[in-house]
Amino acid sequence: MTPSASSSHLTAARDAAVDAARRAGRLIRQHAGTVNQASVREKGIHDLVTVVDEQVQQQIVEDLNAALPEAAILAEEGDEHSQESTDTANRWIVDPIDGTTNFAHGVPPYAVSIALEHDAQIVVGVVYDAARDDLFTAIRGEGAYANGVRMAVSRRNALNDCLLTTGFPYRSFGHIDAYLDVLKAFFQKTRGVRRPGVASVDLAYVAWGRFDAFFETGLSPWDVAAGMLLVEEAGGMVTDYRNDPSPVFARQILASNGLIHPEMLEALRPMQDVTL
Ligand code: IPD
Ligand code: CA
Ligand code: CA
């Protein structure tokens, strides 16, 4: 397959990412609930990695290399398995297990996240919730799908009727007071705030119209790249806290149904300069 942005090449790339994600999901499920605590390491404070993350990443990288040999790969657990790439236009962005803390504790969800970036734009996104066997896919310009059915963001336009999702700070606490102030405001203004523990699934659920908005600070490209495209292709909006679009590398993300975006941005104002 020659990587380009043409529709048939993107379909082939999407199919390769789906196959890799489903195969990874089978490996993840084989180990679910049996992770030996001795195989859990801390990469940084509270930042876990298990031997399963590493095995799953190796398998995904092999699968993606077989499908699109020239493309570069940016993957969470280091790039020792990716080949030297000569292709500057195409790059896979991979999180082998998004939600490792959930996985290590045997708590769903946990997911595989695979995106393809072409000329600095995310063009394919696949999120596979391995715990619940839900598959989310999108190709830029062609819509977003949950288990093969087209997704659309919610139509709720009053924060009072909305359910939000977020990621709590767990590695860096320098801005915890600003975060708690924002959370306090959302507790009072919305139906509630959830913290399922998997950014890619949070984004998929905004695309699916389950959650109305998601915000989190300090995320990496592999946490958000695929999920962002799902939200955009489901008719939603994704920006940083200053309303700048395409925040793959911004370490701040607000994804919403679009209707409540201005009010969410206003409430997130105290976090505008926070990226940790
Ligand atoms: C984490 C999850 C979590 C989010 C963290 C991420 P990981 O990914 O997406 O929801 O709050 O910030 O790092 O480390 O389990 O791949
Ligand atoms: Ca992650
Ligand atoms: Ca991960």
Coordinates of C-alpha atoms and ligand atoms in Angstrom, one line a residue:
M1 CA 0.0 0.0 0.0
T2 CA 1.4 3.4 -0.9
P3 CA 0.5 5.8 1.8
S4 CA -1.4 8.9 0.6
A5 CA -4.6 10.7 1.6
S6 CA -6.7 9.2 -1.1
S7 CA -9.9 7.6 0.1
S8 CA -9.0 4.0 -0.8
H9 CA -5.6 4.3 0.9
L10 CA -7.3 5.7 4.0
T11 CA -9.8 2.9 4.0
A12 CA -6.9 0.4 3.8
A13 CA -5.1 2.2 6.6
R14 CA -8.3 2.2 8.7
D15 CA -8.8 -1.5 8.1
A16 CA -5.1 -2.3 9.1
A17 CA -5.5 -0.3 12.3
V18 CA -8.8 -2.1 13.1
D19 CA -7.2 -5.5 12.6
A20 CA -4.2 -4.5 14.7
A21 CA -6.5 -3.1 17.5
R22 CA -8.7 -6.2 17.6
R23 CA -5.7 -8.5 17.7
A24 CA -4.2 -6.4 20.5
G25 CA -7.5 -6.5 22.3
R26 CA -7.5 -10.3 22.3
L27 CA -4.0 -10.2 23.9
I28 CA -5.1 -7.7 26.4
R29 CA -8.2 -9.7 27.4
Q30 CA -6.1 -12.9 27.8
H31 CA -4.2 -11.1 30.5
A32 CA -7.1 -9.1 32.0
G33 CA -7.5 -9.7 35.7
T34 CA -4.3 -11.8 35.9
V35 CA -1.7 -9.1 35.9
N36 CA 0.9 -10.0 38.4
Q37 CA 1.7 -6.9 40.5
A38 CA 5.4 -7.8 40.2
S39 CA 5.1 -7.0 36.5
V40 CA 3.8 -3.5 37.1
R41 CA 6.4 -0.8 37.1
E42 CA 6.1 3.0 37.7
K43 CA 7.6 5.0 34.8
G44 CA 7.1 8.1 36.9
I45 CA 5.0 8.9 39.9
H46 CA 1.7 7.0 39.6
D47 CA 2.5 6.4 35.9
L48 CA 2.2 2.6 35.4
V49 CA 3.4 0.3 32.7
T50 CA 3.0 -3.5 32.7
V51 CA 4.8 -6.2 30.6
V52 CA 1.4 -6.5 28.7
D53 CA 1.7 -2.9 27.5
E54 CA 5.1 -3.7 26.0
Q55 CA 4.0 -7.0 24.4
V56 CA 0.9 -5.4 23.0
Q57 CA 2.8 -2.5 21.6
Q58 CA 5.3 -4.8 19.9
Q59 CA 2.5 -6.7 18.3
I60 CA 0.7 -3.6 17.1
V61 CA 4.0 -2.1 15.7
E62 CA 4.6 -5.4 13.7
D63 CA 1.1 -5.3 12.3
L64 CA 1.2 -1.7 11.3
N65 CA 4.7 -2.1 9.8
A66 CA 3.4 -5.0 7.7
A67 CA 0.5 -2.9 6.4
L68 CA 2.3 0.4 5.8
P69 CA 6.1 -0.3 5.8
E70 CA 7.2 3.3 5.1
A71 CA 5.3 5.1 7.8
A72 CA 6.9 6.3 11.0
I73 CA 5.4 5.2 14.4
L74 CA 5.1 7.3 17.6
A75 CA 4.1 4.9 20.3
E76 CA 3.9 5.4 24.1
E77 CA 6.2 2.7 25.3
G78 CA 9.3 4.0 23.4
D79 CA 10.1 3.4 19.7
E80 CA 12.6 0.6 20.0
H81 CA 10.3 -1.6 17.9
S82 CA 9.7 0.9 15.1
Q83 CA 11.8 0.7 12.0
E84 CA 13.9 3.6 10.6
S85 CA 11.3 5.6 8.7
T86 CA 12.1 7.5 5.5
D87 CA 8.5 8.6 5.2
T88 CA 8.0 12.1 6.6
A89 CA 4.3 12.4 5.6
N90 CA 2.8 9.5 7.4
R91 CA 3.0 8.5 11.0
W92 CA 1.0 6.1 13.2
I93 CA 0.3 7.4 16.7
V94 CA -0.2 4.4 19.1
D95 CA -1.3 3.8 22.7
P96 CA -1.2 0.0 23.2
I97 CA -3.2 0.1 26.4
D98 CA -4.9 3.4 27.2
G99 CA -6.0 3.0 30.8
T100 CA -3.1 1.0 32.2
T101 CA -4.1 1.8 35.8
N102 CA -7.6 0.4 35.2
F103 CA -6.1 -2.6 33.5
A104 CA -3.6 -3.3 36.3
H105 CA -6.5 -3.2 38.8
G106 CA -8.9 -5.3 36.7
V107 CA -11.3 -2.3 36.3
P108 CA -12.9 -1.6 32.9
P109 CA -12.6 0.2 30.5
Y110 CA -9.1 -0.1 28.9
A111 CA -8.6 0.4 25.2
V112 CA -6.2 0.4 22.2
S113 CA -5.8 3.8 20.4
I114 CA -4.3 4.0 16.9
A115 CA -4.3 7.1 14.7
L116 CA -2.7 7.8 11.4
E117 CA -1.3 11.3 10.8
H118 CA -0.8 12.5 7.2
D119 CA 1.0 15.8 6.5
A120 CA 0.5 16.8 10.2
Q121 CA -3.2 16.1 10.1
I122 CA -5.0 13.1 11.8
V123 CA -6.8 11.3 9.0
V124 CA -7.6 7.9 10.6
G125 CA -8.7 7.2 14.2
V126 CA -9.4 3.8 15.7
V127 CA -10.2 3.3 19.4
Y128 CA -11.0 -0.3 20.5
D129 CA -12.5 -0.6 24.0
A130 CA -11.1 -4.1 24.6
A131 CA -12.9 -4.6 27.9
R132 CA -16.4 -4.0 26.4
D133 CA -15.6 -5.1 22.8
D134 CA -16.7 -1.7 21.4
L135 CA -14.9 -0.5 18.2
F136 CA -14.9 3.2 17.3
T137 CA -13.5 4.3 13.9
A138 CA -13.2 7.4 11.8
I139 CA -11.7 8.6 8.5
R140 CA -11.4 12.3 8.0
G141 CA -14.3 13.5 5.9
E142 CA -16.2 10.2 6.1
G143 CA -17.8 10.3 9.5
A144 CA -17.3 8.4 12.7
Y145 CA -18.7 4.9 13.6
A146 CA -19.4 2.9 16.8
N147 CA -19.5 -0.9 16.0
G148 CA -20.3 0.0 12.3
V149 CA -23.1 2.5 13.2
R150 CA -22.7 6.2 12.4
M151 CA -22.1 8.3 15.5
A152 CA -23.3 11.9 16.3
V153 CA -22.5 14.1 19.2
S154 CA -25.4 15.0 21.6
R155 CA -27.7 17.9 21.0
R156 CA -27.9 19.1 24.6
N157 CA -27.2 22.8 24.8
A158 CA -27.8 23.6 28.5
L159 CA -24.9 22.7 30.8
N160 CA -27.6 21.9 33.4
D161 CA -28.7 18.9 31.3
C162 CA -25.1 17.7 30.5
L163 CA -22.9 14.9 31.7
L164 CA -19.2 15.6 31.6
T165 CA -16.1 13.5 31.7
T166 CA -12.6 14.4 32.8
G167 CA -9.2 13.0 33.9
F168 CA -8.1 13.9 37.4
P169 CA -4.5 15.1 37.9
Y170 CA -2.4 12.1 39.2
R171 CA 1.2 12.9 38.4
S172 CA 1.6 16.6 38.9
F173 CA -0.2 18.6 41.6
G174 CA 1.2 22.2 41.1
H175 CA -2.2 23.4 39.7
I176 CA -4.5 21.2 41.7
D177 CA -6.4 24.2 43.3
A178 CA -7.2 25.7 39.9
Y179 CA -8.4 22.2 38.7
L180 CA -10.6 21.8 41.8
D181 CA -12.1 25.2 41.4
V182 CA -13.1 24.3 37.8
L183 CA -14.5 21.0 39.0
K184 CA -16.4 22.6 41.7
A185 CA -18.1 24.9 39.2
F186 CA -19.0 22.0 37.0
F187 CA -20.4 20.0 39.9
Q188 CA -22.8 22.9 40.4
K189 CA -23.6 23.6 36.8
T190 CA -24.1 20.1 35.3
R191 CA -25.7 16.7 35.9
G192 CA -22.4 15.3 36.9
V193 CA -18.7 14.7 36.1
R194 CA -17.3 11.2 35.6
R195 CA -13.7 9.9 35.6
P196 CA -13.6 6.5 33.8
G197 CA -9.8 6.6 33.4
V198 CA -9.3 6.2 29.6
A199 CA -8.9 9.4 27.6
S200 CA -9.5 7.7 24.2
V201 CA -12.8 6.2 25.5
D202 CA -13.8 9.5 27.0
L203 CA -13.4 11.1 23.6
A204 CA -15.2 8.2 21.9
Y205 CA -18.2 8.6 24.3
V206 CA -18.4 12.4 23.4
A207 CA -18.5 11.4 19.8
W208 CA -21.2 8.8 20.6
G209 CA -23.4 11.4 22.3
R210 CA -23.1 9.7 25.7
F211 CA -21.0 12.4 27.4
D212 CA -21.5 16.0 26.3
A213 CA -17.9 17.2 26.9
F214 CA -14.5 16.0 28.0
F215 CA -11.6 18.0 29.3
E216 CA -8.1 17.0 30.6
T217 CA -4.7 18.6 31.1
G218 CA -1.3 17.0 30.5
L219 CA -2.3 14.3 27.9
S220 CA 0.1 13.0 25.3
P221 CA -0.6 12.7 21.5
W222 CA -1.2 8.9 21.8
D223 CA -4.0 9.5 24.4
V224 CA -6.0 11.9 22.1
A225 CA -5.0 11.6 18.4
A226 CA -7.6 8.9 17.5
G227 CA -10.3 10.1 19.8
M228 CA -10.1 13.7 18.6
L229 CA -10.9 12.6 15.0
L230 CA -13.9 10.6 16.3
V231 CA -15.4 13.7 18.0
E232 CA -14.7 16.0 14.9
E233 CA -16.2 13.4 12.5
A234 CA -19.3 13.0 14.8
G235 CA -20.0 16.8 14.5
G236 CA -18.3 17.9 17.7
M237 CA -15.6 20.4 18.5
V238 CA -12.0 19.9 19.8
T239 CA -9.7 22.7 20.9
D240 CA -7.3 23.6 23.7
Y241 CA -8.5 25.8 26.6
R242 CA -7.9 28.9 24.4
N243 CA -10.1 27.6 21.6
D244 CA -7.2 26.8 19.3
P245 CA -8.0 23.8 17.1
S246 CA -6.1 20.5 16.7
P247 CA -4.6 20.2 20.1
V248 CA -2.8 16.9 19.5
F249 CA 0.4 18.2 21.1
A250 CA -1.1 20.9 23.3
R251 CA -1.4 19.0 26.5
Q252 CA -4.8 20.5 27.1
I253 CA -8.0 19.3 25.5
L254 CA -11.6 20.3 25.5
A255 CA -13.9 18.1 23.3
S256 CA -17.6 18.8 23.2
N257 CA -20.8 18.6 21.2
G258 CA -20.0 22.2 20.0
L259 CA -23.1 23.6 21.5
I260 CA -21.7 23.9 25.1
H261 CA -18.1 24.7 23.9
P262 CA -18.2 28.5 24.7
E263 CA -19.6 27.9 28.2
M264 CA -17.0 25.1 28.8
L265 CA -14.2 27.4 27.7
E266 CA -15.4 30.1 30.0
A267 CA -15.4 27.7 33.0
L268 CA -11.9 26.5 32.0
R269 CA -10.4 30.0 31.9
P270 CA -8.5 29.5 35.2
M271 CA -6.7 26.5 33.6
Q272 CA -5.7 28.4 30.4
D273 CA -2.0 28.4 31.1
V274 CA -1.8 24.9 32.7
T275 CA -0.3 22.1 30.6
L276 CA 0.9 19.7 33.3
Ligands
IPD1 C1 -3.9 7.5 30.7 C2 -5.4 7.5 30.6 C3 -6.1 8.3 31.6 C4 -5.6 9.7 31.6 C5 -4.1 9.7 31.7 C6 -3.5 8.9 30.6 P1 -2.3 5.5 30.1 O1 -3.3 6.8 29.8 O2 -5.8 7.9 29.3 O3 -7.5 8.4 31.4 O4 -6.2 10.4 32.7 O5 -3.6 11.0 31.8 O6 -2.1 9.0 30.7 O7 -1.1 6.0 30.9 O8 -3.1 4.5 30.9 O9 -2.0 5.0 28.7
CA2 CA -2.8 6.7 27.4
CA3 CA -0.8 3.6 27.6

